[in-house]
Short mmCIF file of C-alpha atoms and ligand atoms in Angstrom, two decimals:
data_model
loop_
_atom_site.label_atom_id
_atom_site.label_comp_id
_atom_site.label_asym_id
_atom_site.label_seq_id
_atom_site.Cartn_x
_atom_site.Cartn_y
_atom_site.Cartn_z
CA UNK A 1 -167.67 71.28 5.75
CA UNK A 2 -170.96 73.20 5.96
CA UNK A 3 -170.05 76.31 3.98
CA UNK A 4 -167.50 76.80 1.26
CA UNK A 5 -164.67 79.01 2.49
CA UNK A 6 -163.49 81.79 0.17
CA UNK A 7 -159.89 82.97 0.36
CA UNK A 8 -158.79 85.98 -1.68
CA UNK A 9 -155.18 86.58 -2.59
CA UNK A 10 -154.22 90.11 -3.59
CA UNK A 11 -150.82 91.59 -4.32
CA UNK A 12 -149.16 94.91 -3.67
CA UNK A 13 -145.91 96.86 -4.12
CA UNK A 14 -144.88 95.16 -7.37
CA UNK A 15 -146.16 92.59 -9.81
CA UNK A 16 -144.53 89.18 -10.26
CA UNK A 17 -144.34 88.48 -6.52
CA UNK A 18 -145.64 84.97 -7.03
CA UNK A 19 -149.28 85.18 -5.93
CA UNK A 20 -149.94 82.12 -8.05
CA UNK A 21 -147.28 80.08 -6.26
CA UNK A 22 -148.44 81.23 -2.82
CA UNK A 23 -152.05 80.41 -3.72
CA UNK A 24 -151.04 77.00 -5.07
CA UNK A 25 -148.87 76.30 -2.02
CA UNK A 26 -151.63 77.16 0.44
CA UNK A 27 -154.05 75.04 -1.60
CA UNK A 28 -151.55 72.17 -1.52
CA UNK A 29 -151.29 72.32 2.27
CA UNK A 30 -155.05 72.38 2.74
CA UNK A 31 -155.44 69.55 0.23
CA UNK A 32 -152.77 67.56 2.06
CA UNK A 33 -154.99 67.82 5.15
CA UNK A 34 -157.88 66.27 3.27
CA UNK A 35 -159.83 69.33 2.14
CA UNK A 36 -161.09 69.76 -1.42
CA UNK A 37 -159.61 72.95 -2.79
CA UNK A 38 -159.64 74.81 -6.07
CA UNK A 39 -157.95 78.00 -7.20
CA UNK A 40 -159.35 80.65 -9.50
CA UNK A 41 -157.57 83.48 -11.25
CA UNK A 42 -159.32 86.77 -11.99
CA UNK A 43 -157.45 88.78 -14.62
CA UNK A 44 -158.22 92.49 -14.92
CA UNK A 45 -157.44 92.82 -18.64
CA UNK A 46 -160.07 93.29 -21.35
CA UNK A 47 -159.18 90.32 -23.59
CA UNK A 48 -161.87 87.66 -23.23
CA UNK A 49 -159.08 85.17 -22.61
CA UNK A 50 -155.30 85.10 -23.15
CA UNK A 51 -155.72 82.94 -26.28
CA UNK A 52 -155.23 85.93 -28.56
CA UNK A 53 -152.19 87.23 -26.67
CA UNK A 54 -148.66 87.00 -27.94
CA UNK A 55 -146.62 84.96 -25.40
CA UNK A 56 -144.33 87.99 -24.93
CA UNK A 57 -147.27 89.74 -23.22
CA UNK A 58 -148.23 87.31 -20.46
CA UNK A 59 -146.23 84.16 -21.11
CA UNK A 60 -147.69 80.89 -22.23
CA UNK A 61 -151.39 80.35 -22.81
CA UNK A 62 -152.44 77.36 -20.74
CA UNK A 63 -155.23 75.07 -21.93
CA UNK A 64 -157.66 73.15 -19.71
CA UNK A 65 -159.38 69.83 -20.43
CA UNK A 66 -162.60 71.65 -21.34
CA UNK A 67 -160.70 73.72 -23.89
CA UNK A 68 -160.40 77.03 -22.07
CA UNK A 69 -157.40 79.16 -23.05
CA UNK A 70 -156.21 80.49 -19.74
CA UNK A 71 -153.58 82.30 -17.73
CA UNK A 72 -150.42 80.32 -17.04
CA UNK A 73 -151.09 80.40 -13.30
CA UNK A 74 -153.70 77.68 -13.88
CA UNK A 75 -150.78 75.50 -14.92
CA UNK A 76 -149.22 76.04 -11.49
CA UNK A 77 -152.52 75.21 -9.81
CA UNK A 78 -152.78 71.92 -11.69
CA UNK A 79 -149.12 71.03 -11.25
CA UNK A 80 -149.33 71.61 -7.48
CA UNK A 81 -152.75 70.09 -6.82
CA UNK A 82 -153.00 67.41 -9.48
CA UNK A 83 -156.65 68.39 -9.93
CA UNK A 84 -157.93 69.67 -13.28
CA UNK A 85 -159.13 73.24 -13.62
CA UNK A 86 -161.73 74.50 -16.09
CA UNK A 87 -163.04 77.63 -17.76
CA UNK A 88 -164.62 78.62 -14.45
CA UNK A 89 -161.15 78.90 -12.92
CA UNK A 90 -160.07 81.83 -15.08
CA UNK A 91 -162.15 84.93 -15.64
CA UNK A 92 -161.09 88.21 -17.25
CA UNK A 93 -162.63 91.66 -17.17
CA UNK A 94 -163.45 91.14 -20.84
CA UNK A 95 -165.49 88.06 -20.05
CA UNK A 96 -167.29 89.81 -17.17
CA UNK A 97 -168.24 92.76 -19.35
CA UNK A 98 -169.23 90.50 -22.24
CA UNK A 99 -171.69 88.66 -19.99
CA UNK A 100 -173.14 91.86 -18.60
CA UNK A 101 -173.43 93.51 -22.03
CA UNK A 102 -175.07 90.41 -23.54
CA UNK A 103 -177.61 90.46 -20.70
CA UNK A 104 -178.26 94.15 -21.26
CA UNK A 105 -178.95 93.52 -24.97
CA UNK A 106 -181.33 90.71 -24.07
CA UNK A 107 -183.21 93.12 -21.87
CA UNK A 108 -182.39 91.47 -18.58
CA UNK A 109 -181.81 94.87 -16.93
CA UNK A 110 -184.63 96.57 -18.82
CA UNK A 111 -185.22 100.09 -17.56
CA UNK A 112 -182.10 100.15 -15.40
CA UNK A 113 -178.83 101.99 -15.89
CA UNK A 114 -176.14 99.31 -16.16
CA UNK A 115 -173.15 100.25 -14.00
CA UNK A 116 -169.85 98.97 -12.65
CA UNK A 117 -171.50 98.82 -9.25
CA UNK A 118 -173.68 96.77 -8.91
CA UNK A 119 -173.77 94.98 -12.28
CA UNK A 120 -170.09 94.33 -12.94
CA UNK A 121 -169.34 93.58 -9.29
CA UNK A 122 -172.38 91.26 -9.10
CA UNK A 123 -171.09 89.32 -12.10
CA UNK A 124 -167.63 89.07 -10.48
CA UNK A 125 -169.20 87.77 -7.27
CA UNK A 126 -171.32 85.27 -9.21
CA UNK A 127 -168.21 83.89 -10.93
CA UNK A 128 -166.39 83.55 -7.60
CA UNK A 129 -169.26 81.80 -5.84
CA UNK A 130 -169.94 79.49 -8.79
CA UNK A 131 -166.98 77.31 -7.83
CA UNK A 132 -168.30 76.93 -4.30
CA UNK A 133 -171.98 76.41 -5.06
CA UNK A 134 -171.82 74.42 -8.29
CA UNK A 135 -168.62 72.46 -7.79
CA UNK A 136 -168.92 72.29 -4.01
CA UNK A 137 -165.30 72.72 -3.02
CA UNK A 138 -164.52 73.11 0.69
CA UNK A 139 -162.19 75.97 -0.12
CA UNK A 140 -162.06 78.29 -3.13
CA UNK A 141 -158.92 80.39 -3.39
CA UNK A 142 -159.38 83.37 -5.70
CA UNK A 143 -156.24 85.10 -6.91
CA UNK A 144 -156.81 88.66 -8.08
CA UNK A 145 -154.42 89.48 -10.92
CA UNK A 146 -152.54 92.76 -11.06
CA UNK A 147 -151.49 94.97 -8.18
CA UNK A 148 -153.65 96.78 -5.63
CA UNK A 149 -154.01 100.39 -6.70
CA UNK A 150 -154.36 99.63 -10.42
CA UNK A 151 -157.47 101.28 -11.86
CA UNK A 152 -158.52 98.02 -13.49
CA UNK A 153 -158.35 96.03 -10.23
CA UNK A 154 -160.86 98.26 -8.42
CA UNK A 155 -164.07 96.36 -9.30
CA UNK A 156 -162.48 93.13 -8.11
CA UNK A 157 -161.42 94.61 -4.77
CA UNK A 158 -164.91 96.06 -4.39
CA UNK A 159 -166.41 92.60 -5.09
CA UNK A 160 -164.15 91.14 -2.39
CA UNK A 161 -165.25 93.86 0.03
CA UNK A 162 -168.90 93.07 -0.65
CA UNK A 163 -168.42 89.32 -0.27
CA UNK A 164 -166.61 89.87 3.04
CA UNK A 165 -169.68 91.77 4.19
CA UNK A 166 -172.30 89.44 2.72
CA UNK A 167 -170.95 86.05 3.70
CA UNK A 168 -170.48 84.71 7.23
CA UNK A 169 -167.50 86.44 8.86
CA UNK A 170 -165.46 83.24 9.04
CA UNK A 171 -166.23 82.22 5.46
CA UNK A 172 -163.99 84.79 3.80
CA UNK A 173 -160.36 85.72 4.28
CA UNK A 174 -158.01 88.10 2.51
CA UNK A 175 -154.32 87.33 2.11
CA UNK A 176 -152.23 90.22 0.83
CA UNK A 177 -148.83 89.54 -0.67
CA UNK A 178 -146.19 92.27 -0.64
CA UNK A 179 -142.47 92.79 -0.98
CA UNK A 180 -140.14 93.79 1.84
CA UNK A 181 -137.08 95.16 0.07
CA UNK A 182 -133.64 94.88 1.65
CA UNK A 183 -131.57 98.05 1.47
CA UNK A 184 -127.96 96.98 1.37
CA UNK A 185 -126.67 100.50 2.15
CA UNK A 186 -128.44 100.62 5.51
CA UNK A 187 -128.53 96.85 5.99
CA UNK A 188 -132.28 97.01 6.66
CA UNK A 189 -135.50 95.36 5.56
CA UNK A 190 -138.00 98.06 4.68
CA UNK A 191 -141.68 97.70 5.58
CA UNK A 192 -143.00 101.04 4.37
CA UNK A 193 -144.07 99.77 0.90
CA UNK A 194 -146.09 97.07 2.67
CA UNK A 195 -147.73 99.63 4.94
CA UNK A 196 -148.65 101.80 1.96
CA UNK A 197 -149.98 98.86 0.04
CA UNK A 198 -152.22 97.85 2.94
CA UNK A 199 -153.41 101.48 3.19
CA UNK A 200 -154.46 101.27 -0.46
CA UNK A 201 -156.51 98.20 0.31
CA UNK A 202 -158.02 99.93 3.34
CA UNK A 203 -158.98 102.91 1.18
CA UNK A 204 -161.06 100.45 -0.77
CA UNK A 205 -162.62 99.10 2.38
CA UNK A 206 -160.69 95.85 2.65
CA UNK A 207 -158.68 94.94 5.74
CA UNK A 208 -156.35 92.04 4.93
CA UNK A 209 -156.37 89.19 7.45
CA UNK A 210 -152.96 87.75 6.62
CA UNK A 211 -149.88 89.34 5.09
CA UNK A 212 -147.36 87.29 3.20
CA UNK A 213 -144.09 89.17 2.84
CA UNK A 214 -141.70 88.28 0.06
CA UNK A 215 -138.15 88.83 1.21
CA UNK A 216 -134.59 87.84 0.45
CA UNK A 217 -133.53 88.01 4.12
CA UNK A 218 -135.17 86.49 7.18
CA UNK A 219 -137.72 88.74 8.90
CA UNK A 220 -136.82 89.54 12.48
CA UNK A 221 -139.47 89.38 15.18
CA UNK A 222 -139.27 93.19 15.35
CA UNK A 223 -140.08 93.53 11.66
CA UNK A 224 -143.03 91.16 12.04
CA UNK A 225 -144.33 93.10 15.04
CA UNK A 226 -143.95 96.42 13.27
CA UNK A 227 -145.87 95.22 10.21
CA UNK A 228 -148.56 93.70 12.43
CA UNK A 229 -148.98 96.93 14.41
CA UNK A 230 -149.15 99.27 11.42
CA UNK A 231 -151.27 97.00 9.25
CA UNK A 232 -153.79 95.85 11.88
CA UNK A 233 -153.04 92.14 11.76
CA UNK A 234 -152.00 89.58 14.38
CA UNK A 235 -148.27 88.96 14.65
CA UNK A 236 -148.75 85.32 13.66
CA UNK A 237 -150.57 86.56 10.56
CA UNK A 238 -147.37 88.07 9.23
CA UNK A 239 -145.94 85.28 7.13
CA UNK A 240 -142.42 85.26 5.75
CA UNK A 241 -141.95 84.06 2.18
CA UNK A 242 -138.23 83.93 1.72
CA UNK A 243 -136.54 83.29 -1.64
CA UNK A 244 -136.05 79.56 -2.23
CA UNK A 245 -134.22 77.28 -4.63
CA UNK A 246 -137.32 76.02 -6.45
CA UNK A 247 -141.00 76.99 -6.48
CA UNK A 248 -141.72 73.47 -5.25
CA UNK A 249 -140.10 74.36 -1.90
CA UNK A 250 -142.77 76.98 -1.22
CA UNK A 251 -145.46 74.66 0.23
CA UNK A 252 -142.93 73.43 2.80
CA UNK A 253 -141.82 76.96 3.59
CA UNK A 254 -145.46 77.95 4.09
CA UNK A 255 -145.98 74.89 6.28
CA UNK A 256 -143.08 76.00 8.47
CA UNK A 257 -144.58 79.47 8.68
CA UNK A 258 -147.92 77.85 9.63
CA UNK A 259 -149.84 79.65 6.88
CA UNK A 260 -152.33 76.77 6.67
CA UNK A 261 -152.82 76.63 10.45
CA UNK A 262 -153.38 80.38 10.66
CA UNK A 263 -155.88 80.24 7.79
CA UNK A 264 -157.78 77.34 9.38
CA UNK A 265 -157.86 79.06 12.77
CA UNK A 266 -159.19 82.30 11.31
CA UNK A 267 -161.80 80.54 9.20
CA UNK A 268 -162.94 78.14 11.88
CA UNK A 269 -161.89 75.10 9.83
CA UNK A 270 -161.69 72.20 12.25
CA UNK A 271 -159.17 69.77 10.87
CA UNK A 272 -156.80 67.77 12.97
CA UNK A 273 -155.22 65.78 10.12
CA UNK A 274 -151.49 66.13 9.77
CA UNK A 275 -150.74 67.20 6.19
CA UNK A 276 -149.60 64.26 4.09
CA UNK A 277 -146.69 65.71 2.14
CA UNK A 278 -144.57 62.56 1.89
CA UNK A 279 -144.88 62.14 -1.91
CA UNK A 280 -144.11 65.85 -2.34
CA UNK A 281 -141.01 65.57 -0.15
CA UNK A 282 -139.89 62.48 -2.07
CA UNK A 283 -140.14 64.48 -5.29
CA UNK A 284 -138.04 67.29 -3.80
CA UNK A 285 -135.45 64.82 -2.55
CA UNK A 286 -135.02 63.38 -6.03
CA UNK A 287 -134.99 66.84 -7.57
CA UNK A 288 -132.20 67.99 -5.28
CA UNK A 289 -130.06 64.86 -5.23
CA UNK A 290 -129.81 63.72 -8.87
CA UNK A 291 -127.63 60.82 -9.97
CA UNK A 292 -127.34 61.84 -13.59
CA UNK A 293 -126.85 65.07 -15.48
CA UNK A 294 -127.89 65.90 -19.02
CA UNK A 295 -128.31 68.91 -21.25
CA UNK A 296 -131.44 69.40 -23.32
CA UNK A 297 -132.07 72.06 -25.94
CA UNK A 298 -135.42 73.80 -26.27
CA UNK A 299 -135.75 75.38 -29.68
CA UNK A 300 -138.34 78.14 -29.82
CA UNK A 301 -138.85 81.69 -30.92
CA UNK A 302 -140.13 83.28 -27.70
CA UNK A 303 -137.12 82.34 -25.63
CA UNK A 304 -136.42 85.87 -24.39
CA UNK A 305 -139.35 85.36 -22.04
CA UNK A 306 -139.05 82.02 -20.24
CA UNK A 307 -142.69 82.15 -19.17
CA UNK A 308 -143.60 81.53 -22.82
CA UNK A 309 -142.63 77.89 -22.31
CA UNK A 310 -143.59 77.58 -18.64
CA UNK A 311 -145.37 74.23 -18.83
CA UNK A 312 -142.66 72.63 -20.97
CA UNK A 313 -139.95 73.83 -18.59
CA UNK A 314 -141.86 72.50 -15.57
CA UNK A 315 -142.60 69.18 -17.32
CA UNK A 316 -138.87 68.73 -17.91
CA UNK A 317 -138.24 69.41 -14.20
CA UNK A 318 -140.85 66.82 -13.14
CA UNK A 319 -139.54 64.22 -15.60
CA UNK A 320 -135.93 64.94 -14.63
CA UNK A 321 -136.74 64.37 -10.96
CA UNK A 322 -138.38 60.95 -11.44
CA UNK A 323 -135.40 59.93 -13.51
CA UNK A 324 -133.12 61.25 -10.74
CA UNK A 325 -131.51 63.40 -13.35
CA UNK A 326 -130.51 67.03 -13.26
CA UNK A 327 -131.52 68.59 -16.57
CA UNK A 328 -129.87 71.70 -17.82
CA UNK A 329 -132.41 73.17 -20.21
CA UNK A 330 -130.78 75.48 -22.69
CA UNK A 331 -133.05 77.62 -24.88
CA UNK A 332 -132.12 78.24 -28.51
CA UNK A 333 -133.58 80.98 -30.64
CA UNK A 334 -134.95 79.29 -33.75
CA UNK A 335 -134.40 82.46 -35.79
CA UNK A 336 -130.69 82.12 -35.12
CA UNK A 337 -130.34 78.49 -36.22
CA UNK A 338 -129.37 77.70 -39.81
CA UNK A 339 -127.70 74.84 -41.64
CA UNK A 340 -124.26 76.45 -41.27
CA UNK A 341 -124.31 76.88 -37.51
CA UNK A 342 -126.66 74.11 -36.35
CA UNK A 343 -123.91 71.61 -35.57
CA UNK A 344 -121.89 74.08 -33.54
CA UNK A 345 -125.00 75.13 -31.63
CA UNK A 346 -126.69 71.79 -30.93
CA UNK A 347 -124.06 69.06 -31.03
CA UNK A 348 -123.35 69.05 -27.27
CA UNK A 349 -126.99 68.24 -26.49
CA UNK A 350 -128.37 64.96 -25.13
CA UNK A 351 -131.83 65.72 -26.45
CA UNK A 352 -133.76 68.32 -28.45
CA UNK A 353 -137.28 69.66 -27.94
CA UNK A 354 -138.86 71.75 -30.68
CA UNK A 355 -141.49 74.02 -29.21
CA UNK A 356 -145.05 74.92 -30.25
CA UNK A 357 -145.71 78.17 -32.05
CA UNK A 358 -147.59 80.09 -34.69
CA UNK A 359 -146.60 81.77 -37.92
CA UNK A 360 -143.56 81.95 -40.12
CA UNK A 361 -140.97 83.59 -37.86
CA UNK A 362 -138.27 81.14 -36.85
CA UNK A 363 -139.79 78.11 -38.54
CA UNK A 364 -136.81 77.33 -40.79
CA UNK A 365 -134.52 77.19 -37.76
CA UNK A 366 -136.88 74.72 -36.12
CA UNK A 367 -136.91 72.54 -39.22
CA UNK A 368 -133.10 72.64 -39.32
CA UNK A 369 -132.95 71.60 -35.64
CA UNK A 370 -135.26 68.64 -36.38
CA UNK A 371 -133.02 67.55 -39.25
CA UNK A 372 -129.98 67.71 -36.99
CA UNK A 373 -131.69 65.56 -34.33
CA UNK A 374 -132.95 63.05 -36.91
CA UNK A 375 -129.68 62.65 -38.79
CA UNK A 376 -127.55 62.45 -35.66
CA UNK A 377 -129.79 60.06 -33.74
CA UNK A 378 -130.30 62.57 -30.92
CA UNK A 379 -133.51 62.02 -28.90
CA UNK A 380 -136.12 64.39 -30.30
CA UNK A 381 -139.45 65.55 -28.93
CA UNK A 382 -141.59 67.77 -31.17
CA UNK A 383 -144.60 69.45 -29.63
CA UNK A 384 -147.47 70.72 -31.79
CA UNK A 385 -145.68 73.02 -34.28
CA UNK A 386 -142.58 71.03 -33.32
CA UNK A 387 -144.26 67.87 -34.60
CA UNK A 388 -145.40 69.68 -37.73
CA UNK A 389 -141.80 70.79 -38.35
CA UNK A 390 -140.68 67.16 -38.06
CA UNK A 391 -143.24 66.21 -40.71
CA UNK A 392 -142.11 69.02 -43.02
CA UNK A 393 -138.44 68.16 -42.53
CA UNK A 394 -139.03 64.50 -43.35
CA UNK A 395 -140.94 65.41 -46.53
CA UNK A 396 -138.18 67.73 -47.70
CA UNK A 397 -135.13 65.66 -46.85
CA UNK A 398 -136.32 62.05 -46.96
CA UNK A 399 -139.30 62.01 -49.32
CA UNK A 400 -137.58 64.50 -51.60
CA UNK A 401 -140.39 67.07 -51.71
CA UNK A 402 -138.12 70.07 -51.39
CA UNK A 403 -140.93 72.65 -51.24
CA UNK A 404 -143.02 70.73 -48.66
CA UNK A 405 -144.55 73.02 -46.07
CA UNK A 406 -147.48 73.77 -43.82
CA UNK A 407 -150.19 75.82 -45.49
CA UNK A 408 -150.05 78.01 -42.39
CA UNK A 409 -146.79 79.36 -43.83
CA UNK A 410 -147.01 78.69 -47.56
CA UNK A 411 -150.52 78.39 -48.93
CA UNK A 412 -149.37 77.59 -52.44
CA UNK A 413 -146.83 74.84 -51.84
CA UNK A 414 -147.28 71.79 -54.05
CA UNK A 415 -146.74 69.52 -51.06
CA UNK A 416 -149.14 70.56 -48.32
CA UNK A 417 -147.96 67.97 -45.80
CA UNK A 418 -149.48 70.01 -42.97
CA UNK A 419 -152.82 71.50 -43.87
CA UNK A 420 -155.73 73.36 -42.31
CA UNK A 421 -158.15 71.04 -40.53
CA UNK A 422 -161.45 70.56 -42.32
CA UNK A 423 -163.49 72.11 -39.50
CA UNK A 424 -161.18 75.14 -39.46
CA UNK A 425 -161.97 76.09 -43.04
CA UNK A 426 -164.25 79.10 -43.12
CA UNK A 427 -163.42 80.21 -39.56
CA UNK A 428 -162.41 83.87 -39.55
CA UNK A 429 -162.64 84.88 -35.90
CA UNK A 430 -159.40 84.37 -33.99
CA UNK A 431 -160.58 84.10 -30.38
CA UNK A 432 -161.35 80.63 -29.00
CA UNK A 433 -161.74 79.06 -32.45
CA UNK A 434 -158.85 76.59 -32.58
CA UNK A 435 -159.19 72.88 -31.91
CA UNK A 436 -159.00 73.17 -28.15
CA UNK A 437 -159.06 70.92 -25.13
CA UNK A 438 -158.87 67.19 -24.55
CA UNK A 439 -159.43 64.54 -27.22
CA UNK A 440 -158.80 60.83 -27.04
CA UNK A 441 -156.14 59.15 -29.10
CA UNK A 442 -155.54 55.51 -29.95
CA UNK A 443 -151.88 54.56 -29.54
CA UNK A 444 -150.30 51.80 -31.62
CA UNK A 445 -149.08 48.81 -29.64
CA UNK A 446 -145.30 48.47 -29.49
CA UNK A 447 -144.62 52.11 -30.37
CA UNK A 448 -142.37 54.28 -28.22
CA UNK A 449 -145.42 56.29 -27.16
CA UNK A 450 -147.22 53.10 -26.19
CA UNK A 451 -144.24 52.01 -24.10
CA UNK A 452 -144.14 55.40 -22.42
CA UNK A 453 -147.85 55.55 -21.61
CA UNK A 454 -148.22 51.83 -20.92
CA UNK A 455 -151.60 52.27 -22.56
CA UNK A 456 -153.33 52.15 -25.93
CA UNK A 457 -155.88 54.82 -25.19
CA UNK A 458 -154.91 58.27 -23.97
CA UNK A 459 -156.43 61.72 -23.72
CA UNK A 460 -154.44 64.88 -24.34
CA UNK A 461 -155.08 68.61 -24.69
CA UNK A 462 -154.89 70.47 -27.99
CA UNK A 463 -154.49 73.97 -29.33
CA UNK A 464 -154.02 74.11 -33.10
CA UNK A 465 -155.63 74.72 -36.48
CA UNK A 466 -153.40 72.66 -38.78
CA UNK A 467 -152.93 68.91 -39.03
CA UNK A 468 -150.92 66.16 -40.69
CA UNK A 469 -152.25 65.68 -44.22
CA UNK A 470 -153.38 62.04 -44.34
CA UNK A 471 -153.03 61.93 -48.13
CA UNK A 472 -149.29 61.54 -47.53
CA UNK A 473 -149.50 58.97 -44.75
CA UNK A 474 -148.65 55.90 -46.86
CA UNK A 475 -145.63 57.63 -48.38
CA UNK A 476 -144.34 58.57 -44.93
CA UNK A 477 -144.85 55.11 -43.48
CA UNK A 478 -143.05 53.48 -46.37
CA UNK A 479 -140.09 55.79 -45.86
CA UNK A 480 -139.84 55.23 -42.11
CA UNK A 481 -141.97 57.80 -40.30
CA UNK A 482 -145.09 56.26 -38.80
CA UNK A 483 -148.30 57.58 -37.33
CA UNK A 484 -148.63 55.82 -33.98
CA UNK A 485 -151.37 57.93 -32.44
CA UNK A 486 -154.68 58.54 -34.19
CA UNK A 487 -157.85 60.26 -33.07
CA UNK A 488 -160.43 57.46 -33.35
CA UNK A 489 -163.27 59.80 -34.40
CA UNK A 490 -161.63 62.17 -36.85
CA UNK A 491 -158.67 60.07 -37.96
CA UNK A 492 -156.33 62.99 -37.24
CA UNK A 493 -152.71 62.01 -36.75
CA UNK A 494 -151.76 62.84 -33.18
CA UNK A 495 -148.36 61.16 -32.76
CA UNK A 496 -145.59 60.44 -35.26
CA UNK A 497 -142.43 58.44 -34.68
CA UNK A 498 -139.37 57.25 -36.52
CA UNK A 499 -139.06 53.67 -35.26
CA UNK A 500 -135.43 53.19 -36.22
CA UNK A 501 -134.25 56.33 -34.47
CA UNK A 502 -133.13 56.28 -30.83
CA UNK A 503 -136.20 58.26 -29.71
CA UNK A 504 -137.95 60.50 -32.22
CA UNK A 505 -141.51 61.42 -31.24
CA UNK A 506 -143.71 64.28 -32.41
CA UNK A 507 -147.10 65.03 -30.91
CA UNK A 508 -149.84 67.25 -32.27
CA UNK A 509 -151.15 67.79 -28.74
CA UNK A 510 -149.62 69.52 -25.72
CA UNK A 511 -148.42 66.92 -23.20
CA UNK A 512 -146.89 69.71 -21.11
CA UNK A 513 -150.33 70.81 -19.88
CA UNK A 514 -150.88 67.51 -18.10
CA UNK A 515 -147.58 67.02 -16.28
CA UNK A 516 -147.84 67.46 -12.52
CA UNK A 517 -145.35 67.15 -9.67
CA UNK A 518 -146.75 63.82 -8.53
CA UNK A 519 -147.71 62.62 -12.00
CA UNK A 520 -144.96 63.58 -14.41
CA UNK A 521 -145.99 63.19 -18.04
CA UNK A 522 -145.03 59.74 -19.45
CA UNK A 523 -143.69 61.14 -22.74
CA UNK A 524 -141.42 63.63 -20.97
CA UNK A 525 -140.30 60.85 -18.61
CA UNK A 526 -139.48 58.54 -21.53
CA UNK A 527 -137.77 61.33 -23.45
CA UNK A 528 -135.48 62.20 -20.52
CA UNK A 529 -134.79 58.51 -19.86
CA UNK A 530 -133.62 58.11 -23.46
CA UNK A 531 -131.50 61.24 -23.25
CA UNK A 532 -129.67 59.76 -20.23
CA UNK A 533 -128.95 56.44 -21.96
N1 LIG B 1 -149.50 76.84 -35.62
C1 LIG B 1 -149.79 75.44 -35.58
C2 LIG B 1 -151.27 75.15 -35.74
O1 LIG B 1 -152.08 76.02 -35.52
C3 LIG B 1 -149.27 74.82 -34.30
C4 LIG B 1 -149.92 75.35 -33.07
C5 LIG B 1 -149.16 75.10 -31.81
O2 LIG B 1 -147.96 74.83 -31.84
N2 LIG B 1 -149.83 75.23 -30.67
O3 LIG B 1 -151.65 74.06 -36.07
#
């Protein structure tokens, strides 16, 4: 394609309408027709990235191969497209301002007053176009976080307005996502919030080209016509997005609504390929017609907000589907688990996952859950802090070091079995300073991890400061916990196992960031398989 096409996705009426899923679904359809597509998320908050945010604020922090700490929507993009994202795919207001202010200090604007327009909007536009010019995608979909009408979204909407004006008319397109509420009392779908939301966009000089309406009931032709008339769009540009069973249905729903065809027509994209969605449909078939059923426990401390564990939850869904197994994932609050109640809480489970995390809160409950899984031969999967808990538990209850701990929690313990990484010592700034992104790992032949991966060299993404203390390695291996994954450069322990347990694997990295619909993560697949057995 000659020019990169830029599609903007905005949202109105309420937040949490699923702009990320709509963006990912459209991208999937265009990709299935042979186009190269990427998705970018612009977040209007001031944090430089979500790495410093508590998961209760915005859900999980997703990590890319290049070590960017990003919004969880990037996880959806990767899971739908199977194509890695990078730092360039997530930009916040904080990052935009930081760039502009650094330039100002360097004297790049010498003599000029630095202002939201043009300097901030120029920087926003530069970040949007970067994906087209540098990475040369056919289509760049940019999702604008927040809701139209928010003060903090204004510079982004203005940047979109300018790009619409600057670029060739067919090279930009705005999709606006809104909600059409159903009023049970009158038995009607209401379009007024959508009309008002489009008016807000128009006030800022942006006419949306396509409207995607979230709804729980089918839109009648009359409703579509009404919205089209009052919002200045074609009737076939009013797209219904009805509630579905799983987010993975959305690409097919959008296909039926011809969202991709409408987009291609409006943008002059000539593509006669039929979308190849066979593998996607096969996945859905398996997901919806399972042969087995199991119950897995996820032990974490942020369980009130499911988004905190988004990638783990999705990885379990992917791995369940390939195993043709329906997985009921029950979340357990680690603060509420103790040695008295652990059996009554966890004994009905076919497998236990102990989640990542930071800090002291809830850690003893996690350690107790590990002990229960280890002693009762229940398949166990420990992720990052979950692996560290497995190491602590083993030291306390098998090696007999009753005060063993991570120095993250207890700096003065005599048995520092988990300790701060060498390169972390002396780091005081919190933002972007962990061990982040992908590192290779050598996997020991014959181990459970090796069997799962079918490989002796892997690459996985990280986000941590503490590590297994290698001074104890011999003692562990003698007692029956082995290190089966090692970083070849730094010697860091990346995977631990208990060989004479049914399936007991702890990983220092985050496998959940690499599981996609069409490429479920091998460790999750093996874990689920062993839970079924
Ligand atoms: N808090 C632990 C560390 O920093 C584990 C981090 C995590 O679970 N992501 O090493």
